[in-house]
Short mmCIF file of C-alpha atoms in Angstrom, two decimals:
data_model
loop_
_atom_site.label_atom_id
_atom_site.label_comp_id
_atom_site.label_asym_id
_atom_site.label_seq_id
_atom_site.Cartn_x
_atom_site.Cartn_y
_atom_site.Cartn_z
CA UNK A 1 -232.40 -28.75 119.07
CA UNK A 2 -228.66 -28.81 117.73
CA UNK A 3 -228.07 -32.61 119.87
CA UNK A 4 -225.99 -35.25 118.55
CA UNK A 5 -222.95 -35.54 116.56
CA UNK A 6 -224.48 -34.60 112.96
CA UNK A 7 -227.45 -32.64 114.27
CA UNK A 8 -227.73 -30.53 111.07
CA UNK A 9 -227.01 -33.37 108.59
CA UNK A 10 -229.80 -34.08 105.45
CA UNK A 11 -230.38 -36.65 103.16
CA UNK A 12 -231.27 -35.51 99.69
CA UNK A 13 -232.68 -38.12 97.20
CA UNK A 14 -234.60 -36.96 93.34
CA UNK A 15 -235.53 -38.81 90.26
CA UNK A 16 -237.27 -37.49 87.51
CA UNK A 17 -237.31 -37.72 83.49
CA UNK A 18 -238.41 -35.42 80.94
CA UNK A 19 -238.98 -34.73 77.04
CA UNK A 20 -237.46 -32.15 74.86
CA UNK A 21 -238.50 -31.31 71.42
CA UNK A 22 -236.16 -30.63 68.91
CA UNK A 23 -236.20 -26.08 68.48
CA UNK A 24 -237.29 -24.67 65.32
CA UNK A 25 -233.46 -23.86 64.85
CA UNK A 26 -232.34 -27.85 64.76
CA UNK A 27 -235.51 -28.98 62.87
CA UNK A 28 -235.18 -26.08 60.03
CA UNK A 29 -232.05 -23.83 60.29
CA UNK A 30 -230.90 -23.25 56.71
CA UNK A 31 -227.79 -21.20 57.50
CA UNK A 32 -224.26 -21.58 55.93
CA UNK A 33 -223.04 -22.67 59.56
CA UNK A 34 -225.69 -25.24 60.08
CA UNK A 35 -228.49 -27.17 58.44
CA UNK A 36 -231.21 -28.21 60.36
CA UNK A 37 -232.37 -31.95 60.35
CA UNK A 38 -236.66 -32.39 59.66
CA UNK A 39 -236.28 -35.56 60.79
CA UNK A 40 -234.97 -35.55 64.91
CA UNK A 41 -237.03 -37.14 67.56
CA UNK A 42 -237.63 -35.66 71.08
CA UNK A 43 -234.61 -35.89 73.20
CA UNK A 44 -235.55 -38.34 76.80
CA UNK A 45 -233.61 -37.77 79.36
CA UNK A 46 -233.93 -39.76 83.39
CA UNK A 47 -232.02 -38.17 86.19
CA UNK A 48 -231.17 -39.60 89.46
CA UNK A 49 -229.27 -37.84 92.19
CA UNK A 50 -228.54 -38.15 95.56
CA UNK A 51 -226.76 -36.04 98.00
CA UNK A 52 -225.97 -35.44 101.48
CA UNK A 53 -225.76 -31.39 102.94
CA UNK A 54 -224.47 -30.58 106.26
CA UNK A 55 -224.60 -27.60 108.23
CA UNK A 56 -221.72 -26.30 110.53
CA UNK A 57 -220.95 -23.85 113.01
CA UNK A 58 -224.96 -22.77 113.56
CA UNK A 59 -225.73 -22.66 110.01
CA UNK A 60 -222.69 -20.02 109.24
CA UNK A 61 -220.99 -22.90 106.84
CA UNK A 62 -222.64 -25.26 104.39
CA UNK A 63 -221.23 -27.97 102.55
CA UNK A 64 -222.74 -30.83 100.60
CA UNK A 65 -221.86 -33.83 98.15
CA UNK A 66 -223.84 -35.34 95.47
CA UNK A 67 -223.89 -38.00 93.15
CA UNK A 68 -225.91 -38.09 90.06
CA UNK A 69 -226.79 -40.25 86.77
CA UNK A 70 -228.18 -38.92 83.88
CA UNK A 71 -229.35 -41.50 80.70
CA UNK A 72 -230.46 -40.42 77.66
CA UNK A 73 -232.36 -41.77 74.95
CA UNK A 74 -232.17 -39.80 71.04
CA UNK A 75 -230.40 -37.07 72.49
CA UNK A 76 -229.70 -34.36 69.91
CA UNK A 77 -226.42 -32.81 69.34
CA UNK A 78 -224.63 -30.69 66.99
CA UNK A 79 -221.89 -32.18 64.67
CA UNK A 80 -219.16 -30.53 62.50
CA UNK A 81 -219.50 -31.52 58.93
CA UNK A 82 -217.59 -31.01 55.86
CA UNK A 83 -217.65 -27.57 54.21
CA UNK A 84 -219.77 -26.14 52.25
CA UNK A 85 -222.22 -27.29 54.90
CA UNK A 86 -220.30 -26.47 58.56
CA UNK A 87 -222.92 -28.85 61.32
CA UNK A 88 -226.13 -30.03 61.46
CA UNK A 89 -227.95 -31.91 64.71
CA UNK A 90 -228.83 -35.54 64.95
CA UNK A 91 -229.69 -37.71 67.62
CA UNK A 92 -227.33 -39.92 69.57
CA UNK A 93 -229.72 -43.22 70.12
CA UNK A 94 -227.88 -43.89 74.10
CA UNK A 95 -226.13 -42.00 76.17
CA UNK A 96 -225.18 -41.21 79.87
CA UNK A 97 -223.63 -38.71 81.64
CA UNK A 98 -222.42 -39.71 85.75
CA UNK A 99 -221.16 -37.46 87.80
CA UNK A 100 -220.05 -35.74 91.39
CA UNK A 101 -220.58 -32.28 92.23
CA UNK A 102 -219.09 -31.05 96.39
CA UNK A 103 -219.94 -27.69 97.16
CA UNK A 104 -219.66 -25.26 100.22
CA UNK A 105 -220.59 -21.81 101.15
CA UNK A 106 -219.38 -19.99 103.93
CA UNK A 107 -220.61 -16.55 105.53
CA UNK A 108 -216.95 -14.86 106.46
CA UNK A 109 -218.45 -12.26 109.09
CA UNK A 110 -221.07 -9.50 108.53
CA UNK A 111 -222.23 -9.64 105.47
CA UNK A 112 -219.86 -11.09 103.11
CA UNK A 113 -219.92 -14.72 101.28
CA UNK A 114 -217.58 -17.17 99.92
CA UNK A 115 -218.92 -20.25 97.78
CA UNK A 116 -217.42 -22.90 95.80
CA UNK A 117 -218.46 -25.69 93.76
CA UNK A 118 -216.57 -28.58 91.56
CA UNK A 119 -218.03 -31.20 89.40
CA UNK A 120 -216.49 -34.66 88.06
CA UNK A 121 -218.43 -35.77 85.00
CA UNK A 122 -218.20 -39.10 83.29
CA UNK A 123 -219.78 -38.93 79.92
CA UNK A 124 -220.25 -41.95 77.28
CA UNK A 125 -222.33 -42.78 74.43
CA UNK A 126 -223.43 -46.20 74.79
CA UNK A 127 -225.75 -46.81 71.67
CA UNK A 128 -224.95 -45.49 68.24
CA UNK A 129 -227.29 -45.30 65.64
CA UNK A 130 -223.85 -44.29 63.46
CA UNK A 131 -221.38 -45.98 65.17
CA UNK A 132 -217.85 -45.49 62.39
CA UNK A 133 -218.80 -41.84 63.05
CA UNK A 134 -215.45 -40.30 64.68
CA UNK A 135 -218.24 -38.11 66.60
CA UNK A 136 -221.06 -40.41 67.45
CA UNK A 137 -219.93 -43.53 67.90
CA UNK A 138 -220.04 -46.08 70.78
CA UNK A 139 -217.48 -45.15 73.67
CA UNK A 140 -216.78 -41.15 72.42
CA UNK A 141 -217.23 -38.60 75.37
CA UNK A 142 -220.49 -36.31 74.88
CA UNK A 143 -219.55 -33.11 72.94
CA UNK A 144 -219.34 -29.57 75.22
CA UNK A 145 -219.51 -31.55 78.52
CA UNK A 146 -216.17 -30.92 80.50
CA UNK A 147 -214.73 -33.51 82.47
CA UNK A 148 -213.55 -30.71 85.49
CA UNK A 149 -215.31 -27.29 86.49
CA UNK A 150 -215.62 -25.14 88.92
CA UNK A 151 -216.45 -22.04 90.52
CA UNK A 152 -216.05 -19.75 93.54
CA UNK A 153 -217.36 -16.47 93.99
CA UNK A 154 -217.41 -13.55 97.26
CA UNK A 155 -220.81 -12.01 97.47
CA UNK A 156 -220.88 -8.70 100.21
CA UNK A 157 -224.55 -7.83 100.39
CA UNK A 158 -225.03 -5.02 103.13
CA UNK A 159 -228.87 -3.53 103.92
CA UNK A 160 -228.61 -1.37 100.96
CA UNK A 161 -226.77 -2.74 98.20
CA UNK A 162 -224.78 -6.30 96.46
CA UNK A 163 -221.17 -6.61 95.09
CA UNK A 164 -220.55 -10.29 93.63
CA UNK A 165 -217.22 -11.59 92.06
CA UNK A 166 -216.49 -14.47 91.13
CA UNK A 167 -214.79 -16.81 88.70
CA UNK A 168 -215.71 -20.11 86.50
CA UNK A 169 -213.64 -23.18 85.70
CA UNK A 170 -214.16 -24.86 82.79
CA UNK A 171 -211.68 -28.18 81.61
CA UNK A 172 -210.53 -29.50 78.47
CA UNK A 173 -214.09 -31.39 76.74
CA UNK A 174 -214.77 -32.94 73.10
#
């Protein structure tokens, strides 16, 4: 029954970790743009997240905050080198990425839908195998991982048919 004064309130806790090899592409790419690097080591990664989702106005509204911590051990990225050569991928021996994402979704009547979503994310790397590099080294923000984004979208989805628009956010990142 909907009793109490957060009857539709949920707890949501996760942990996991995982292993990624390095593609064909980092290992072996010989392309003016980028060389690849033989010598990479799979990418391990342990995630941690916990959140908290609560339903309003009989289920019509949704909104829910979450907290998360990512590490990372050898994690490969791609950096810019000197011409003639213009990147190549190595690994990045510590690294962690913390973060807050709130989101909310809202039916507006019938059958249209707003949502929206932000996410905070704190990035570091915390153990350099090249640590003078201006890149790589100890304390530099992860490359292509924006501090601030965003979305919202409206979604009308009658019996018959879908129309969805939205837009993206994406801040200033390394």
């Amino acid at each position: 029954g909907q009793h109490g004064a957060l009857p539709s309130t949920f707890l949501r806790l996760s942990a996991g970790g995982g292993i990624t090899e390095p593609s064909l592409i980092q290992n072996f790419s010989r392309e003016s743009y980028a060389v690849g690097n033989p010598n990479l080591r799979p990418e391990r990664t342990t995630s941690y997240e916990a959140g908290l989702v609560q339903e309003w106005l009989g289920r019509r509204a949704t909104s829910e905050v979450s907290v998360f911590d990512n590490s990372f051990r050898d994690l490969i990225t791609y950096v810019s080198l000197p011409p003639p050569v213009w990147g190549s991928w190595r690994n990045v021996e510590a690294s962690r990425a913390r973060g807050l994402e709130v989101s909310g979704r809202a039916r507006l009547g019938g059958p249209v839908t707003l949502t929206a979503s932000y996410t905070r994310l704190w990035t570091r790397i915390v153990t350099s195998n090249n640590p003078s590099s201006p890149f790589l080294g100890v304390g530099q923000e992860l490359a292509k991982r924006p501090r601030n984004s965003g979305s919202v979208s409206l979604s009308v989805a009658p019996r018959r048919w879908w129309f969805q628009a939205g837009v993206v956010f994406v801040g200033e990142r390394q």
